[in-house]
Coordinates of C-alpha atoms in Angstrom, one line a residue:
Chain A
M1 CA 64.1 76.2 28.7
S2 CA 60.7 77.0 27.3
L3 CA 57.9 77.2 29.8
V4 CA 54.4 76.5 28.3
L5 CA 51.0 76.8 29.9
A6 CA 48.5 74.5 28.2
L7 CA 44.8 74.1 28.3
E8 CA 42.9 71.1 27.2
T9 CA 39.0 71.0 27.1
S10 CA 38.3 69.0 24.0
C11 CA 35.9 66.5 25.5
D12 CA 35.0 65.6 29.1
D13 CA 38.2 66.2 31.0
T14 CA 39.2 69.7 32.1
S15 CA 43.0 70.0 32.2
A16 CA 45.7 72.7 32.7
A17 CA 49.4 72.0 32.7
V18 CA 52.7 73.8 32.9
V19 CA 55.6 72.1 31.1
R20 CA 59.3 73.1 30.9
G21 CA 61.0 71.4 28.0
G22 CA 60.3 67.8 28.6
E23 CA 59.6 68.2 32.3
V24 CA 56.0 68.3 33.4
L25 CA 55.9 70.7 36.3
A26 CA 52.1 70.5 36.8
S27 CA 49.4 68.5 35.1
L28 CA 45.9 68.8 36.5
V29 CA 43.0 66.8 35.1
S30 CA 39.5 67.0 36.4
S31 CA 37.5 64.1 35.1
Q32 CA 33.7 64.5 34.4
H33 CA 33.0 60.7 34.3
E34 CA 30.7 60.8 37.3
L35 CA 28.8 63.8 35.9
H36 CA 28.1 62.0 32.7
A37 CA 27.6 58.5 34.1
P38 CA 23.8 58.9 34.7
Y39 CA 23.4 59.6 30.9
G40 CA 25.4 56.6 29.7
G41 CA 27.6 58.9 27.7
I42 CA 29.0 62.3 27.3
V43 CA 26.5 65.1 27.2
P44 CA 28.2 68.0 25.3
E45 CA 26.3 70.8 27.1
V46 CA 27.0 69.4 30.5
A47 CA 30.7 69.0 29.6
S48 CA 30.9 72.6 28.4
R49 CA 29.3 73.9 31.5
R50 CA 31.7 72.1 33.7
H51 CA 34.8 73.2 31.7
A52 CA 33.6 76.8 32.1
E53 CA 33.2 76.4 35.9
L54 CA 36.6 74.8 36.5
L55 CA 39.1 76.1 34.0
D56 CA 40.2 79.4 35.5
G57 CA 40.7 77.8 38.9
M58 CA 42.7 75.0 37.4
V59 CA 45.0 77.4 35.5
A60 CA 45.7 79.2 38.8
E61 CA 46.3 75.9 40.5
A62 CA 48.6 74.6 37.8
L63 CA 50.8 77.7 38.0
A64 CA 50.9 77.5 41.8
E65 CA 51.8 73.8 41.7
A66 CA 54.5 74.5 39.1
A67 CA 55.8 77.4 41.4
T68 CA 55.6 79.5 38.3
G69 CA 54.5 83.1 37.8
W70 CA 52.7 84.6 34.8
D71 CA 56.0 86.5 33.9
D72 CA 57.9 83.2 33.5
L73 CA 55.7 81.8 30.7
D74 CA 56.9 81.6 27.2
A75 CA 53.8 80.4 25.4
V76 CA 50.1 79.4 25.8
A77 CA 49.1 76.2 24.0
V78 CA 45.5 75.1 23.7
T79 CA 43.6 72.2 22.0
Q80 CA 42.0 73.4 18.8
G81 CA 40.3 70.1 17.8
P82 CA 39.1 67.6 17.1
G83 CA 36.6 67.5 19.9
L84 CA 33.2 68.9 21.1
I85 CA 32.8 72.4 19.8
G86 CA 31.3 73.9 23.0
S87 CA 34.1 72.4 25.1
L88 CA 36.8 73.5 22.7
L89 CA 35.5 77.1 22.7
V90 CA 35.9 77.4 26.5
G91 CA 39.6 76.5 26.3
L92 CA 40.3 78.6 23.2
A93 CA 38.6 81.7 24.6
A94 CA 40.5 81.5 27.8
A95 CA 43.8 80.8 26.1
K96 CA 43.4 83.7 23.7
A97 CA 42.7 86.1 26.6
I98 CA 45.8 84.9 28.5
A99 CA 48.0 85.1 25.4
Y100 CA 46.8 88.6 24.6
R101 CA 47.0 89.8 28.1
R102 CA 50.5 88.4 28.7
R103 CA 51.7 89.1 25.1
L104 CA 52.6 85.5 24.7
P105 CA 52.5 83.4 21.6
L106 CA 49.3 81.4 21.3
V107 CA 49.6 77.9 19.8
A108 CA 46.6 76.0 18.7
V109 CA 47.3 72.3 18.8
N110 CA 45.7 69.3 17.1
H111 CA 44.4 67.0 19.9
L112 CA 45.7 63.8 18.1
Q113 CA 49.1 65.2 17.6
G114 CA 49.1 66.2 21.2
H115 CA 48.5 62.6 22.2
V116 CA 51.5 61.5 20.2
A117 CA 53.6 64.3 21.8
A118 CA 52.9 62.9 25.2
N119 CA 55.7 60.4 24.4
Y120 CA 58.2 63.3 24.2
A121 CA 57.6 63.9 27.9
L122 CA 59.0 60.3 28.3
G123 CA 62.1 61.0 26.2
V124 CA 61.2 58.9 23.2
Q125 CA 63.3 59.8 20.1
A126 CA 61.9 60.1 16.6
P127 CA 61.5 58.4 14.3
F128 CA 58.9 56.0 15.7
V129 CA 55.6 54.5 14.9
C130 CA 52.8 55.7 17.2
L131 CA 49.5 54.0 17.7
V132 CA 46.9 56.7 18.5
A133 CA 43.7 55.1 19.7
S134 CA 40.9 56.8 21.6
G135 CA 37.1 57.0 21.7
G136 CA 37.0 59.0 18.5
H137 CA 40.1 58.1 16.6
T138 CA 42.4 55.2 15.7
L139 CA 45.4 55.7 13.5
L140 CA 49.1 54.8 13.1
A141 CA 51.4 57.8 12.9
V142 CA 54.9 57.6 11.6
V143 CA 56.7 60.3 13.6
E144 CA 59.6 61.5 11.5
E145 CA 60.8 64.4 13.6
G146 CA 59.4 66.7 16.2
V147 CA 55.8 67.3 15.1
R148 CA 56.3 66.1 11.5
Y149 CA 54.1 63.1 11.2
R150 CA 52.7 60.9 8.4
V151 CA 49.6 58.8 8.9
A152 CA 50.4 55.2 7.8
A153 CA 46.9 53.8 8.7
R154 CA 43.6 54.8 10.1
T155 CA 40.3 53.2 10.9
M156 CA 37.8 52.7 8.1
D157 CA 34.8 52.8 10.4
D158 CA 34.6 52.8 14.3
A159 CA 37.5 53.9 16.5
A160 CA 38.9 51.3 18.8
G161 CA 37.6 53.2 21.9
E162 CA 34.2 53.2 20.3
A163 CA 34.4 49.5 19.8
F164 CA 35.2 49.1 23.5
D165 CA 32.4 51.4 24.6
K166 CA 29.8 49.8 22.3
G167 CA 30.9 46.3 23.4
A168 CA 30.6 47.4 27.0
R169 CA 27.1 48.6 26.4
L170 CA 26.1 45.3 24.7
L171 CA 27.5 43.5 27.7
G172 CA 25.5 45.7 30.0
L173 CA 28.5 47.3 31.7
G174 CA 28.5 50.8 33.2
Y175 CA 30.1 54.0 32.0
P176 CA 32.8 54.7 31.0
G177 CA 32.5 51.4 29.2
G178 CA 36.0 50.9 27.9
R179 CA 37.4 51.0 31.4
E180 CA 34.7 48.7 32.8
L181 CA 35.3 46.2 30.0
D182 CA 39.0 46.2 30.6
A183 CA 38.6 45.5 34.3
L184 CA 36.1 42.7 33.6
A185 CA 38.2 41.2 30.8
A186 CA 41.1 40.8 33.3
R187 CA 39.1 38.2 35.1
G188 CA 38.0 36.3 31.9
D189 CA 39.3 33.6 29.5
P190 CA 40.1 35.3 26.1
R191 CA 39.7 31.9 24.4
F192 CA 36.1 31.4 25.4
A193 CA 34.5 33.0 22.3
R194 CA 35.9 33.5 18.8
F195 CA 35.7 36.9 17.3
P196 CA 37.2 38.0 14.0
R197 CA 40.8 39.1 14.7
A198 CA 41.3 41.4 11.7
A199 CA 38.1 42.2 9.9
R200 CA 40.0 43.3 6.7
R201 CA 43.3 42.8 5.2
G202 CA 45.6 45.8 4.5
R203 CA 47.1 48.4 6.8
D204 CA 43.9 50.1 7.9
F205 CA 41.8 49.2 11.0
S206 CA 38.2 48.1 11.0
F207 CA 36.1 47.4 14.1
S208 CA 32.5 47.7 13.1
G209 CA 32.3 44.0 12.1
L210 CA 33.7 43.0 15.5
K211 CA 30.9 44.9 17.3
T212 CA 28.3 43.1 15.2
A213 CA 29.9 39.8 15.9
L214 CA 29.6 40.4 19.6
L215 CA 25.9 41.4 19.1
Y216 CA 25.2 38.1 17.3
D217 CA 27.3 36.1 19.8
L218 CA 25.2 37.4 22.7
R219 CA 21.9 36.8 20.8
E220 CA 22.9 33.1 20.5
R221 CA 23.5 32.7 24.2
D222 CA 20.8 32.4 26.8
P223 CA 20.8 35.0 29.6
G224 CA 22.1 32.5 32.2
E225 CA 25.2 31.7 30.1
I226 CA 25.9 35.4 29.5
E227 CA 25.7 36.0 33.2
A228 CA 28.0 33.1 34.0
H229 CA 30.5 34.0 31.3
R230 CA 30.3 37.8 31.0
A231 CA 34.0 38.1 32.0
D232 CA 35.0 35.4 29.4
I233 CA 33.0 37.1 26.7
A234 CA 34.5 40.5 27.6
A235 CA 38.0 39.0 27.6
S236 CA 37.4 37.4 24.2
Y237 CA 36.0 40.6 22.7
Q238 CA 38.8 42.7 24.1
A239 CA 41.4 40.2 22.8
A240 CA 40.1 40.6 19.3
I241 CA 40.3 44.4 19.4
V242 CA 43.8 44.3 21.0
A243 CA 45.0 41.7 18.5
Q244 CA 44.1 44.0 15.6
L245 CA 45.8 47.0 17.2
V246 CA 49.0 45.0 18.0
E247 CA 49.2 43.3 14.6
K248 CA 48.8 46.4 12.5
T249 CA 51.2 48.4 14.7
V250 CA 53.9 45.8 14.4
A251 CA 53.3 45.4 10.7
A252 CA 53.5 49.2 10.2
A253 CA 56.8 49.3 12.1
A254 CA 58.2 46.5 9.9
G255 CA 56.9 48.2 6.8
E256 CA 58.5 51.5 7.7
G257 CA 61.7 49.9 8.8
L258 CA 61.4 51.4 12.3
R259 CA 62.4 49.8 15.6
R260 CA 60.6 52.1 18.0
V261 CA 56.9 51.9 18.8
A262 CA 54.8 54.2 21.1
L263 CA 51.2 54.3 22.2
A264 CA 49.0 57.3 22.7
G265 CA 45.3 58.1 23.4
G266 CA 42.8 56.9 25.9
V267 CA 42.8 53.3 24.6
A268 CA 46.5 53.1 25.4
A269 CA 45.4 53.0 29.0
N270 CA 43.8 49.6 28.4
A271 CA 45.7 47.0 30.5
G272 CA 45.0 44.3 27.9
L273 CA 46.5 46.3 25.1
R274 CA 49.5 47.4 27.2
A275 CA 50.3 43.8 28.1
A276 CA 49.8 42.4 24.6
M277 CA 51.8 45.2 23.0
T278 CA 54.7 44.8 25.5
E279 CA 54.8 41.0 24.9
R280 CA 54.7 41.3 21.1
C281 CA 57.2 44.1 20.9
A282 CA 59.6 42.0 23.0
V283 CA 59.2 39.1 20.6
E284 CA 59.8 41.3 17.6
G285 CA 62.7 43.1 19.2
L286 CA 60.9 46.5 19.0
E287 CA 61.6 49.3 21.5
L288 CA 58.2 50.2 23.1
T289 CA 57.3 53.4 24.9
L290 CA 54.2 53.1 27.1
P291 CA 53.1 56.4 28.5
P292 CA 51.8 56.3 32.1
V293 CA 48.0 56.1 32.1
V294 CA 47.7 59.8 33.1
L295 CA 49.4 60.8 29.9
C296 CA 47.3 58.5 27.7
T297 CA 43.9 59.9 28.7
D298 CA 43.2 63.5 27.8
N299 CA 45.6 65.9 29.5
A300 CA 47.1 69.4 28.9
A301 CA 50.7 68.3 29.4
M302 CA 50.7 66.6 26.0
V303 CA 49.2 69.8 24.5
A304 CA 52.1 71.8 26.0
A305 CA 54.7 69.3 24.7
C306 CA 53.1 69.4 21.2
G307 CA 52.5 73.2 21.3
W308 CA 56.1 74.1 21.9
R309 CA 57.2 72.0 18.9
V310 CA 54.4 73.4 16.7
L311 CA 55.4 76.9 17.7
R312 CA 59.0 76.3 16.6
L313 CA 57.9 74.7 13.4
R314 CA 55.1 77.0 12.3
G315 CA 55.1 80.1 14.6
P316 CA 52.2 81.3 16.7
S317 CA 48.5 81.1 15.9
P318 CA 46.6 84.3 15.2
L319 CA 44.1 85.7 17.7
D320 CA 41.2 85.0 15.4
E321 CA 42.1 81.3 15.2
P322 CA 38.8 79.3 15.1
V323 CA 38.2 76.0 16.8
S324 CA 38.3 72.9 14.6
P325 CA 35.9 70.4 16.1
R326 CA 36.2 68.0 13.1
A327 CA 39.9 68.4 12.5
V328 CA 41.4 65.4 10.8
W329 CA 44.9 64.3 10.3
P330 CA 45.6 64.1 6.6
R331 CA 47.2 60.8 5.5
H332 CA 49.9 62.7 3.6
G333 CA 50.9 65.9 5.3
G334 CA 53.4 66.9 7.9
G335 CA 52.7 68.5 11.3
Chain B
M1 CA 40.2 103.7 36.1
N2 CA 40.0 101.8 32.8
M3 CA 37.5 99.1 32.1
L4 CA 36.6 96.6 29.4
A5 CA 33.0 95.3 28.9
I6 CA 31.9 92.4 26.8
D7 CA 28.6 91.0 25.6
T8 CA 28.6 87.7 23.7
S9 CA 25.2 86.5 24.9
T10 CA 23.4 86.7 21.5
N11 CA 24.4 86.7 17.9
W12 CA 25.8 90.2 18.5
L13 CA 29.3 90.9 19.7
T14 CA 29.5 94.0 21.8
V15 CA 32.8 95.3 23.3
A16 CA 33.2 98.6 25.1
V17 CA 36.3 100.2 26.5
G18 CA 36.5 103.4 28.6
D19 CA 37.5 105.2 31.8
E20 CA 35.7 105.5 35.1
T21 CA 32.8 107.5 33.7
V22 CA 32.4 106.9 30.0
C23 CA 32.7 104.4 27.1
K24 CA 35.4 105.8 24.8
R25 CA 35.5 103.1 22.1
S26 CA 33.1 100.4 21.2
F27 CA 32.2 97.7 18.7
S28 CA 28.7 96.2 18.3
Q29 CA 27.7 94.1 15.4
S30 CA 25.7 91.0 14.5
I31 CA 28.4 88.4 13.8
G32 CA 26.5 85.1 14.0
N33 CA 28.4 82.5 16.1
R34 CA 31.9 83.8 15.5
H35 CA 32.4 85.3 18.9
A36 CA 35.4 83.1 19.8
E37 CA 37.2 84.1 16.6
Q38 CA 36.4 87.8 16.7
L39 CA 36.4 88.7 20.4
A40 CA 40.2 88.8 21.1
V41 CA 40.8 90.7 17.8
I42 CA 38.2 93.3 18.5
V43 CA 39.4 93.8 22.1
R44 CA 42.9 94.3 20.8
E45 CA 41.8 96.8 18.1
L46 CA 39.8 98.9 20.7
M47 CA 42.6 98.8 23.2
T48 CA 45.2 99.7 20.6
G49 CA 43.0 102.5 19.4
L50 CA 43.0 104.0 22.8
A51 CA 46.8 103.3 23.2
L52 CA 45.8 101.3 26.3
E53 CA 47.9 98.3 27.5
T54 CA 46.0 95.5 29.1
S55 CA 47.9 96.1 32.2
A56 CA 46.1 99.4 32.5
L57 CA 42.7 97.7 32.9
D58 CA 41.2 97.9 36.4
A59 CA 38.1 95.8 35.8
V60 CA 36.5 93.5 33.2
G61 CA 32.7 93.3 32.8
V62 CA 30.9 90.6 31.0
V63 CA 27.2 89.7 30.3
V64 CA 26.6 86.4 32.1
G65 CA 23.2 85.7 30.6
P66 CA 20.6 84.6 30.0
G67 CA 21.4 84.0 26.4
S68 CA 23.3 81.6 24.0
F69 CA 24.9 79.0 26.2
T70 CA 28.0 78.8 24.1
G71 CA 28.2 82.6 23.7
L72 CA 28.0 83.1 27.5
R73 CA 30.9 80.7 28.0
V74 CA 33.1 82.3 25.4
G75 CA 32.6 85.7 27.0
I76 CA 33.0 84.5 30.6
S77 CA 36.1 82.3 29.7
F78 CA 37.7 85.3 27.9
A79 CA 36.9 87.7 30.7
Q80 CA 38.4 85.2 33.2
G81 CA 41.5 84.7 31.0
L82 CA 42.0 88.4 30.9
A83 CA 41.3 89.1 34.6
L84 CA 43.2 86.2 36.1
P85 CA 46.7 87.3 35.0
L86 CA 45.8 90.9 35.6
G87 CA 44.7 90.2 39.1
V88 CA 41.7 92.5 38.5
R89 CA 38.1 92.4 39.5
T90 CA 35.3 91.3 37.2
V91 CA 31.7 92.5 36.9
A92 CA 28.7 90.2 36.0
I93 CA 26.0 91.9 34.0
N94 CA 22.6 90.2 33.7
A95 CA 21.2 90.5 30.1
L96 CA 17.6 91.0 31.1
D97 CA 18.5 93.6 33.7
A98 CA 20.6 95.4 31.1
L99 CA 17.9 95.5 28.5
S100 CA 15.4 96.8 31.0
H101 CA 17.8 99.6 31.9
Q102 CA 18.1 100.6 28.3
A103 CA 14.4 101.0 28.0
S104 CA 13.7 102.6 31.4
G105 CA 13.9 106.1 30.1
L106 CA 11.3 105.4 27.4
S107 CA 7.5 105.4 27.7
G108 CA 5.8 103.0 30.0
Q109 CA 5.7 102.0 33.6
R110 CA 6.4 98.3 33.0
I111 CA 9.1 96.7 30.8
S112 CA 9.5 93.1 29.8
P113 CA 12.7 92.2 27.9
L114 CA 12.4 89.1 25.8
I115 CA 15.5 87.2 24.7
D116 CA 15.1 84.5 22.0
A117 CA 16.0 81.3 23.9
R118 CA 15.4 79.1 20.8
K119 CA 13.4 75.9 21.1
G120 CA 10.2 77.9 21.1
Q121 CA 11.0 79.8 24.3
V122 CA 12.1 83.2 25.4
Y123 CA 14.1 84.3 28.4
A124 CA 12.0 86.9 30.1
A125 CA 11.3 89.0 33.2
L126 CA 9.0 91.9 34.2
Y127 CA 10.3 95.2 35.6
N128 CA 8.4 98.1 37.1
V129 CA 10.0 101.5 36.3
G130 CA 10.3 103.7 39.3
Q131 CA 12.1 107.1 39.1
G132 CA 13.7 106.1 35.9
H133 CA 15.1 102.8 37.2
P134 CA 13.8 99.3 36.4
I135 CA 12.9 97.3 39.5
P136 CA 12.5 93.5 39.1
A137 CA 8.8 92.5 39.5
S138 CA 9.2 88.8 38.5
P139 CA 11.7 86.0 38.5
Q140 CA 13.7 85.5 35.3
V141 CA 12.2 82.6 33.3
A142 CA 12.5 80.5 30.2
M143 CA 9.1 79.7 28.8
A144 CA 6.9 79.7 25.7
P145 CA 6.3 83.3 24.6
A146 CA 2.5 83.0 24.4
E147 CA 2.4 81.8 28.0
W148 CA 4.6 84.5 29.3
L149 CA 3.1 87.4 27.3
S150 CA -0.5 86.5 28.1
G151 CA 0.3 87.1 31.8
L152 CA 1.8 90.5 31.4
P153 CA -0.1 93.6 32.6
K154 CA -1.7 95.8 30.0
G155 CA 0.6 98.4 28.6
T156 CA 3.8 96.6 29.3
L157 CA 6.6 97.6 26.9
V158 CA 8.2 94.5 25.3
I159 CA 11.7 94.7 23.9
G160 CA 14.6 92.5 23.0
N161 CA 15.5 90.1 20.1
G162 CA 12.6 87.9 21.2
V163 CA 10.3 90.6 19.9
E164 CA 11.8 90.3 16.5
T165 CA 11.3 86.5 16.5
Y166 CA 7.7 86.7 17.7
R167 CA 6.7 90.1 16.4
E168 CA 3.7 88.8 14.3
M169 CA 2.4 86.8 17.2
I170 CA 2.6 89.8 19.6
R171 CA 0.9 92.0 17.0
H172 CA -2.0 89.7 16.6
D173 CA -2.4 87.9 19.9
C174 CA -1.0 90.4 22.5
R175 CA -2.7 93.7 21.8
H176 CA -2.4 94.6 25.5
L177 CA 1.3 95.0 25.0
V178 CA 3.4 97.8 23.6
M179 CA 6.2 97.5 21.0
L180 CA 8.6 100.2 20.0
E181 CA 8.8 101.4 16.4
E182 CA 12.5 100.9 16.7
N183 CA 12.9 97.8 18.9
I184 CA 15.8 97.5 21.3
I185 CA 17.5 94.3 20.0
T186 CA 20.7 94.2 21.9
I187 CA 22.5 95.8 24.8
S188 CA 24.1 99.0 23.6
P189 CA 27.8 99.7 24.4
P190 CA 27.1 102.9 26.4
N191 CA 24.4 101.1 28.4
L192 CA 26.6 98.0 29.0
Y193 CA 29.6 100.2 30.0
K194 CA 27.5 102.4 32.3
L195 CA 26.1 99.4 34.1
C196 CA 29.6 98.1 34.7
T197 CA 30.8 101.4 36.0
V198 CA 27.9 101.6 38.4
A199 CA 28.6 98.1 39.6
V200 CA 32.3 98.9 40.2
A201 CA 31.4 102.1 42.0
A202 CA 29.0 100.1 44.2
G203 CA 31.7 97.6 44.9
E204 CA 29.6 94.8 43.2
T205 CA 32.7 93.1 41.8
L206 CA 33.9 89.5 41.7
D207 CA 37.0 87.5 41.6
P208 CA 37.4 86.0 38.1
G209 CA 36.3 82.6 39.5
G210 CA 33.1 84.2 40.8
L211 CA 31.8 84.8 37.3
E212 CA 29.0 82.3 36.7
A213 CA 26.8 81.9 33.7
C214 CA 23.1 82.6 34.2
Y215 CA 21.7 79.8 32.1
I216 CA 18.2 79.6 33.6
R217 CA 17.5 76.6 31.4
Q218 CA 19.1 73.2 32.0
A219 CA 20.9 71.2 29.3
D220 CA 18.3 69.2 27.2
A221 CA 19.6 65.8 28.4
V222 CA 19.3 66.9 32.0
C223 CA 15.7 68.0 31.4
Q224 CA 14.8 64.7 29.8
K225 CA 16.4 62.7 32.5
D226 CA 14.7 64.6 35.3
G227 CA 11.4 64.7 33.4
I228 CA 11.4 68.6 33.3

């Protein structure tokens, strides 16, 4: 079975993993949330510095945890983008050096396709519809086979994670906002306030109107009412985001004639989304794969899972491969 | 002993490969910000040209700053990625020290390398030359060039890419300083390589994890938050 070392440094989590076939032998993630919390958001230069401080130690630790030697490896996979350019460069430079030194194939991986591939570690079989939702991206991928994907829908404005984070900021919550909002919403009444459930018709997502609706809603309430009902407002706002994600995903599965649905990306860690998607898929008779939270947020195990498939499909990446911080996933175009 | 030395601290990419005494092959060119793309390819070319396997490397040297934040990280991450699987030692080279060494055989008793730090600043330090060797005579700083240069002793030789950026200002406002007709813009491969060999001979080597960037300046957001 193939043994892949993977590095993921696209944003604010430093991660190294060793994966054999579908088995995750080691997956280390060092979160930088506390480092960025004082700034209320991710500071790219701070993130890059921390990646550079941690990555080599995490690679050594991942190999040790996997009880693997350098000689056992078959490939080195690394996130190419999208992400923060300075952060991506740390991972790519290290991965190239390791690949060159060990004469291993280097595989540059699209971060979003990596998120989808996290589901392979759980044994999900293609074809399936995968909702990829994070702080920077929201799309529905139709996974036809391996890493051959087609994008069936994407957001026209904000990403779902962005809507969570901006909503959290409006509600005066701490950082990371999405997680705080999810925790608060669990204690609230989702029927307290009405927010638009699907801002636009059609298959694509839209969240910017929802954020504006929250802003107006809060303006119309006095501070005492907001204080008393913060959890209710959070629950109502979250329910509106979740409803859109669930409805469009289920509609895409129906439209594509597929019975399997999977989640991927940091927003897939949202407890409200997981509960609502589970309930709705059960009603619709859809088979749902919910990756554990550690495989939803950024991690290198997903990069390894994707990398091996990309390597088999397209071959290795050249040593002069650049980072691709603004990489997109074309609506029509396979892996 | 075989060694590889890397400098990605400015818009130049410099790579040198050699044995225990001398640099045998090198590359040094202005490449903008394409270090991450070019570095591995250039290293492979130089190593192949010498018929050297990476397993034959005994040490990896890298310039750790001050300089371009991103460039430093590319160089250090690459050096660590090479050294970690090799199980070899690394050498950290300071950019201002290296530039001062390059000029220490030239005229003058005092040298101040200036590295363009962008944002209207230079990374700088002052060195006294004694018996052909530069001896640090100040801390390494990041500050506005006018402020730094006005405090330098008369006759100090200024070098580095900061001289290119602020040449007109130095010519008009800093007549107490000396510039070379042919300025030293970047760390040369032989100089870089020699400094690495000296460090190895002196046992001044590090585990790969011991390589740390010498940023001098904090990230902008940190400066703003802390009121720096």
